[in-house]
């Protein structure tokens, strides 16, 4: 894996961590963000900055700054998203080195030209631009990394919407549970009142039953005496 591809992957992972941190902060503002995650992001930014500087210093040439331009833009973007969270002594990314033009080659006294100005003894080469062929295209790799980051952003947006819907459903369920709890509390209070009234009625019935049992013998004796008097009166007459 080339240095540029490795730096692109490091930038993609760091950008994902920053987006996750921002999503969690927006969904739960009252929660304190993890300092361990912030330290990991700061270390990744330091590694990315050092890698960009090393690539530009080692590669050199006018194309080095052009190759690292998307990485620099991504680094500055992530640095801005973490404004106020990184330490005060956090080192910023220096500007890219200016490309220096090589001095023009000296004219060969053996090189002759036609009247139109085209060289006659120009050596043959398969590459008309003079650039060696290479299987690695940094722009293609950076384009793929940018596409991957955009897909991750879209997936995180969908995940955020799903979490928001789940939160709304949870709030609605909580409100329904509160209403049902109030209804059950009122029903329990009414049942207690009904049970108290039934208990009072049962006590009154018990008193009436006791009174009836206690007075049954007296009523029976009085009834027998009354019948006896009637019989005496009948027989005497």
mmCIF file of C-alpha atoms in Angstrom:
data_model
loop_
_atom_site.group_PDB
_atom_site.id
_atom_site.type_symbol
_atom_site.label_atom_id
_atom_site.label_comp_id
_atom_site.label_asym_id
_atom_site.label_seq_id
_atom_site.Cartn_x
_atom_site.Cartn_y
_atom_site.Cartn_z
ATOM 1 C CA UNK A 1 0.000 0.000 0.000
ATOM 2 C CA UNK A 2 1.376 3.391 -0.956
ATOM 3 C CA UNK A 3 1.758 6.237 1.499
ATOM 4 C CA UNK A 4 -0.971 8.263 -0.189
ATOM 5 C CA UNK A 5 -3.496 5.405 -0.014
ATOM 6 C CA UNK A 6 -2.605 4.788 3.640
ATOM 7 C CA UNK A 7 -3.122 8.471 4.431
ATOM 8 C CA UNK A 8 -6.467 8.390 2.611
ATOM 9 C CA UNK A 9 -7.645 5.461 4.730
ATOM 10 C CA UNK A 10 -6.471 7.195 7.908
ATOM 11 C CA UNK A 11 -8.361 10.331 6.863
ATOM 12 C CA UNK A 12 -11.506 8.294 6.182
ATOM 13 C CA UNK A 13 -11.372 6.566 9.596
ATOM 14 C CA UNK A 14 -10.766 9.859 11.388
ATOM 15 C CA UNK A 15 -13.622 11.541 9.531
ATOM 16 C CA UNK A 16 -15.938 8.693 10.571
ATOM 17 C CA UNK A 17 -14.926 9.127 14.233
ATOM 18 C CA UNK A 18 -15.549 12.879 14.050
ATOM 19 C CA UNK A 19 -18.992 12.361 12.498
ATOM 20 C CA UNK A 20 -19.927 9.790 15.141
ATOM 21 C CA UNK A 21 -18.840 12.206 17.882
ATOM 22 C CA UNK A 22 -20.942 14.996 16.387
ATOM 23 C CA UNK A 23 -23.956 12.708 15.947
ATOM 24 C CA UNK A 24 -23.800 11.569 19.586
ATOM 25 C CA UNK A 25 -23.417 15.173 20.740
ATOM 26 C CA UNK A 26 -26.491 16.240 18.727
ATOM 27 C CA UNK A 27 -28.636 13.298 19.899
ATOM 28 C CA UNK A 28 -27.647 13.505 23.584
ATOM 29 C CA UNK A 29 -26.427 17.045 24.407
ATOM 30 C CA UNK A 30 -26.604 16.384 28.183
ATOM 31 C CA UNK A 31 -24.095 13.511 27.965
ATOM 32 C CA UNK A 32 -20.385 14.226 28.312
ATOM 33 C CA UNK A 33 -18.404 13.172 25.249
ATOM 34 C CA UNK A 34 -15.725 10.514 25.675
ATOM 35 C CA UNK A 35 -12.251 11.955 26.175
ATOM 36 C CA UNK A 36 -10.741 8.690 24.946
ATOM 37 C CA UNK A 37 -12.428 9.139 21.573
ATOM 38 C CA UNK A 38 -11.216 12.742 21.392
ATOM 39 C CA UNK A 39 -7.652 11.629 22.167
ATOM 40 C CA UNK A 40 -7.851 9.029 19.383
ATOM 41 C CA UNK A 41 -9.064 11.660 16.925
ATOM 42 C CA UNK A 42 -6.251 14.018 17.960
ATOM 43 C CA UNK A 43 -3.655 11.254 17.463
ATOM 44 C CA UNK A 44 -5.082 10.445 14.037
ATOM 45 C CA UNK A 45 -4.946 14.108 13.034
ATOM 46 C CA UNK A 46 -1.328 14.314 14.180
ATOM 47 C CA UNK A 47 -0.430 11.195 12.172
ATOM 48 C CA UNK A 48 -2.266 12.525 9.139
ATOM 49 C CA UNK A 49 -0.525 15.906 9.374
ATOM 50 C CA UNK A 50 2.893 14.270 9.751
ATOM 51 C CA UNK A 51 2.150 11.909 6.854
ATOM 52 C CA UNK A 52 1.126 14.776 4.570
ATOM 53 C CA UNK A 53 4.267 16.735 5.397
ATOM 54 C CA UNK A 54 6.469 13.669 4.899
ATOM 55 C CA UNK A 55 4.859 12.812 1.556
ATOM 56 C CA UNK A 56 5.288 16.364 0.284
ATOM 57 C CA UNK A 57 8.899 16.552 1.438
ATOM 58 C CA UNK A 58 9.867 13.119 0.075
ATOM 59 C CA UNK A 59 7.939 13.210 -3.190
ATOM 60 C CA UNK A 60 8.639 16.822 -4.008
ATOM 61 C CA UNK A 61 7.874 18.158 -7.437
ATOM 62 C CA UNK A 62 4.841 20.213 -8.498
ATOM 63 C CA UNK A 63 2.458 17.228 -8.322
ATOM 64 C CA UNK A 64 3.027 16.399 -4.626
ATOM 65 C CA UNK A 65 0.966 19.328 -3.314
ATOM 66 C CA UNK A 66 -1.715 18.577 -5.891
ATOM 67 C CA UNK A 67 -1.927 14.952 -4.722
ATOM 68 C CA UNK A 68 -2.277 15.943 -1.064
ATOM 69 C CA UNK A 69 -4.737 18.774 -1.717
ATOM 70 C CA UNK A 70 -7.870 16.659 -0.924
ATOM 71 C CA UNK A 71 -6.195 15.313 2.221
ATOM 72 C CA UNK A 72 -5.368 18.856 3.334
ATOM 73 C CA UNK A 73 -8.939 19.996 2.711
ATOM 74 C CA UNK A 74 -10.271 17.047 4.716
ATOM 75 C CA UNK A 75 -7.824 17.735 7.570
ATOM 76 C CA UNK A 76 -8.854 21.414 7.733
ATOM 77 C CA UNK A 77 -12.532 20.414 7.678
ATOM 78 C CA UNK A 78 -12.141 17.969 10.566
ATOM 79 C CA UNK A 79 -10.048 20.520 12.479
ATOM 80 C CA UNK A 80 -12.866 23.043 12.114
ATOM 81 C CA UNK A 81 -15.509 20.529 13.284
ATOM 82 C CA UNK A 82 -13.502 20.040 16.500
ATOM 83 C CA UNK A 83 -12.977 23.736 17.153
ATOM 84 C CA UNK A 84 -12.827 24.353 20.900
ATOM 85 C CA UNK A 85 -12.410 20.661 21.803
ATOM 86 C CA UNK A 86 -8.773 20.042 20.871
ATOM 87 C CA UNK A 87 -5.949 21.162 23.192
ATOM 88 C CA UNK A 88 -4.656 24.717 22.853
ATOM 89 C CA UNK A 89 -1.171 23.489 21.895
ATOM 90 C CA UNK A 90 -2.505 21.317 19.067
ATOM 91 C CA UNK A 91 -0.256 21.791 16.049
ATOM 92 C CA UNK A 92 -1.906 23.036 12.864
ATOM 93 C CA UNK A 93 -1.151 21.889 9.346
ATOM 94 C CA UNK A 94 1.436 24.150 7.685
ATOM 95 C CA UNK A 95 0.769 25.439 4.169
ATOM 96 C CA UNK A 96 1.956 23.285 1.279
ATOM 97 C CA UNK A 97 5.429 23.965 -0.135
ATOM 98 C CA UNK A 98 5.599 26.028 -3.261
ATOM 99 C CA UNK A 99 6.550 24.177 -6.396
ATOM 100 C CA UNK A 100 9.890 25.259 -7.797
ATOM 101 C CA UNK A 101 10.348 25.152 -11.539
ATOM 102 C CA UNK A 102 13.499 23.373 -12.718
ATOM 103 C CA UNK A 103 16.005 25.444 -14.674
ATOM 104 C CA UNK A 104 15.700 25.132 -18.458
ATOM 105 C CA UNK A 105 18.076 22.552 -19.949
ATOM 106 C CA UNK A 106 21.051 23.922 -21.854
ATOM 107 C CA UNK A 107 20.768 23.879 -25.578
ATOM 108 C CA UNK A 108 22.817 21.182 -27.200
ATOM 109 C CA UNK A 109 25.111 22.414 -29.940
ATOM 110 C CA UNK A 110 24.536 19.138 -31.777
ATOM 111 C CA UNK A 111 20.770 19.609 -31.913
ATOM 112 C CA UNK A 112 19.663 20.978 -35.228
ATOM 113 C CA UNK A 113 16.175 22.046 -36.198
ATOM 114 C CA UNK A 114 14.199 22.469 -39.327
ATOM 115 C CA UNK A 115 13.141 25.853 -40.463
ATOM 116 C CA UNK A 116 9.829 25.322 -38.661
ATOM 117 C CA UNK A 117 11.596 24.984 -35.291
ATOM 118 C CA UNK A 118 11.042 21.201 -34.739
ATOM 119 C CA UNK A 119 14.108 19.302 -33.478
ATOM 120 C CA UNK A 120 15.725 16.867 -35.830
ATOM 121 C CA UNK A 121 17.776 14.667 -33.475
ATOM 122 C CA UNK A 122 15.099 14.286 -30.768
ATOM 123 C CA UNK A 123 15.520 10.829 -29.145
ATOM 124 C CA UNK A 124 12.588 8.411 -29.542
ATOM 125 C CA UNK A 125 10.428 7.634 -26.517
ATOM 126 C CA UNK A 126 7.202 5.683 -25.964
ATOM 127 C CA UNK A 127 5.847 8.349 -23.622
ATOM 128 C CA UNK A 128 5.349 11.621 -25.498
ATOM 129 C CA UNK A 129 5.050 13.633 -22.250
ATOM 130 C CA UNK A 130 8.220 12.175 -20.751
ATOM 131 C CA UNK A 131 6.410 10.883 -17.631
ATOM 132 C CA UNK A 132 7.067 7.236 -16.661
ATOM 133 C CA UNK A 133 4.085 4.941 -16.739
ATOM 134 C CA UNK A 134 2.633 4.045 -13.384
ATOM 135 C CA UNK A 135 -0.096 1.685 -12.335
ATOM 136 C CA UNK A 136 -1.016 3.852 -9.342
ATOM 137 C CA UNK A 137 -3.382 6.764 -9.909
ATOM 138 C CA UNK A 138 -3.642 8.866 -6.721
ATOM 139 C CA UNK A 139 -6.603 10.838 -8.041
ATOM 140 C CA UNK A 140 -8.564 7.649 -8.598
ATOM 141 C CA UNK A 141 -7.754 6.441 -5.076
ATOM 142 C CA UNK A 142 -8.765 9.787 -3.576
ATOM 143 C CA UNK A 143 -11.957 9.734 -5.622
ATOM 144 C CA UNK A 144 -12.800 6.304 -4.261
ATOM 145 C CA UNK A 145 -12.059 7.441 -0.704
ATOM 146 C CA UNK A 146 -14.267 10.501 -1.198
ATOM 147 C CA UNK A 147 -17.077 8.301 -2.513
ATOM 148 C CA UNK A 148 -16.706 5.983 0.486
ATOM 149 C CA UNK A 149 -16.895 8.943 2.865
ATOM 150 C CA UNK A 150 -20.020 10.243 1.126
ATOM 151 C CA UNK A 151 -21.629 6.793 1.428
ATOM 152 C CA UNK A 152 -20.715 6.690 5.108
ATOM 153 C CA UNK A 153 -22.245 10.143 5.584
ATOM 154 C CA UNK A 154 -25.486 9.026 3.926
ATOM 155 C CA UNK A 155 -25.595 5.852 6.046
ATOM 156 C CA UNK A 156 -24.999 7.866 9.207
ATOM 157 C CA UNK A 157 -27.808 10.237 8.197
ATOM 158 C CA UNK A 158 -30.177 7.285 7.737
ATOM 159 C CA UNK A 159 -29.059 5.881 11.107
ATOM 160 C CA UNK A 160 -29.642 9.263 12.751
ATOM 161 C CA UNK A 161 -33.161 9.456 11.294
ATOM 162 C CA UNK A 162 -33.903 5.937 12.520
ATOM 163 C CA UNK A 163 -32.658 6.790 16.010
ATOM 164 C CA UNK A 164 -34.820 9.926 16.032
ATOM 165 C CA UNK A 165 -37.877 7.881 15.038
ATOM 166 C CA UNK A 166 -37.146 5.346 17.782
ATOM 167 C CA UNK A 167 -36.793 8.181 20.279
ATOM 168 C CA UNK A 168 -40.161 9.675 19.219
ATOM 169 C CA UNK A 169 -41.822 6.251 19.500
ATOM 170 C CA UNK A 170 -40.287 5.758 22.957
ATOM 171 C CA UNK A 171 -41.574 9.159 24.093
ATOM 172 C CA UNK A 172 -45.060 8.317 22.787
ATOM 173 C CA UNK A 173 -45.019 4.935 24.552
ATOM 174 C CA UNK A 174 -43.890 6.651 27.763
ATOM 175 C CA UNK A 175 -46.818 9.080 27.550
ATOM 176 C CA UNK A 176 -49.262 6.224 26.955
ATOM 177 C CA UNK A 177 -47.867 4.354 29.949
ATOM 178 C CA UNK A 178 -48.336 7.426 32.142
ATOM 179 C CA UNK A 179 -51.992 7.723 31.037
ATOM 180 C CA UNK A 180 -52.641 4.038 31.716
ATOM 181 C CA UNK A 181 -50.909 4.315 35.085
ATOM 182 C CA UNK A 182 -53.237 7.177 36.042
ATOM 183 C CA UNK A 183 -56.262 5.121 34.939
ATOM 184 C CA UNK A 184 -55.123 2.095 36.926
ATOM 185 C CA UNK A 185 -54.476 4.272 39.982
ATOM 186 C CA UNK A 186 -58.004 5.721 39.758
ATOM 187 C CA UNK A 187 -59.491 2.238 39.321
ATOM 188 C CA UNK A 188 -57.573 0.976 42.351
ATOM 189 C CA UNK A 189 -58.872 3.893 44.411
ATOM 190 C CA UNK A 190 -62.462 3.163 43.359
ATOM 191 C CA UNK A 191 -62.051 -0.533 44.171
ATOM 192 C CA UNK A 192 -60.760 0.373 47.635
ATOM 193 C CA UNK A 193 -63.812 2.604 48.175
ATOM 194 C CA UNK A 194 -66.171 -0.149 47.001
ATOM 195 C CA UNK A 195 -64.441 -2.705 49.208
ATOM 196 C CA UNK A 196 -64.861 -0.373 52.190
ATOM 197 C CA UNK A 197 -68.587 0.007 51.521
ATOM 198 C CA UNK A 198 -69.032 -3.756 51.148
ATOM 199 C CA UNK A 199 -67.188 -4.276 54.411
ATOM 200 C CA UNK A 200 -69.519 -1.835 56.185
ATOM 201 C CA UNK A 201 -72.601 -3.565 54.752
ATOM 202 C CA UNK A 202 -71.276 -6.951 55.860
ATOM 203 C CA UNK A 203 -70.738 -5.660 59.400
ATOM 204 C CA UNK A 204 -74.321 -4.364 59.556
ATOM 205 C CA UNK A 205 -75.633 -7.700 58.310
ATOM 206 C CA UNK A 206 -73.568 -9.496 60.956
ATOM 207 C CA UNK A 207 -75.055 -7.310 63.686
ATOM 208 C CA UNK A 208 -78.580 -7.982 62.440
ATOM 209 C CA UNK A 209 -77.895 -11.736 62.341
ATOM 210 C CA UNK A 210 -76.485 -11.711 65.884
ATOM 211 C CA UNK A 211 -79.449 -9.731 67.124
ATOM 212 C CA UNK A 212 -81.838 -12.145 65.463
ATOM 213 C CA UNK A 213 -80.130 -15.171 67.021
ATOM 214 C CA UNK A 214 -80.087 -13.572 70.489
ATOM 215 C CA UNK A 215 -83.766 -12.533 70.399
ATOM 216 C CA UNK A 216 -85.088 -15.714 68.823
ATOM 217 C CA UNK A 217 -85.596 -17.529 72.171
ATOM 218 C CA UNK A 218 -87.357 -14.548 73.737
ATOM 219 C CA UNK A 219 -89.718 -14.251 70.797
ATOM 220 C CA UNK A 220 -90.427 -17.988 70.916
ATOM 221 C CA UNK A 221 -91.257 -17.912 74.667
ATOM 222 C CA UNK A 222 -93.501 -14.905 74.220
ATOM 223 C CA UNK A 223 -95.290 -16.586 71.341
ATOM 224 C CA UNK A 224 -95.815 -19.807 73.359
ATOM 225 C CA UNK A 225 -97.193 -17.842 76.344
ATOM 226 C CA UNK A 226 -99.562 -16.024 74.015
ATOM 227 C CA UNK A 227 -100.801 -19.308 72.563
ATOM 228 C CA UNK A 228 -101.200 -20.787 76.078
ATOM 229 C CA UNK A 229 -103.333 -17.853 77.194
ATOM 230 C CA UNK A 230 -105.532 -18.239 74.164
ATOM 231 C CA UNK A 231 -106.010 -21.955 74.928
ATOM 232 C CA UNK A 232 -106.898 -21.229 78.605
ATOM 233 C CA UNK A 233 -109.449 -18.697 77.565
ATOM 234 C CA UNK A 234 -110.972 -21.099 75.069
ATOM 235 C CA UNK A 235 -111.220 -23.998 77.491
ATOM 236 C CA UNK A 236 -112.725 -21.903 80.294
ATOM 237 C CA UNK A 237 -115.398 -20.602 78.081
#
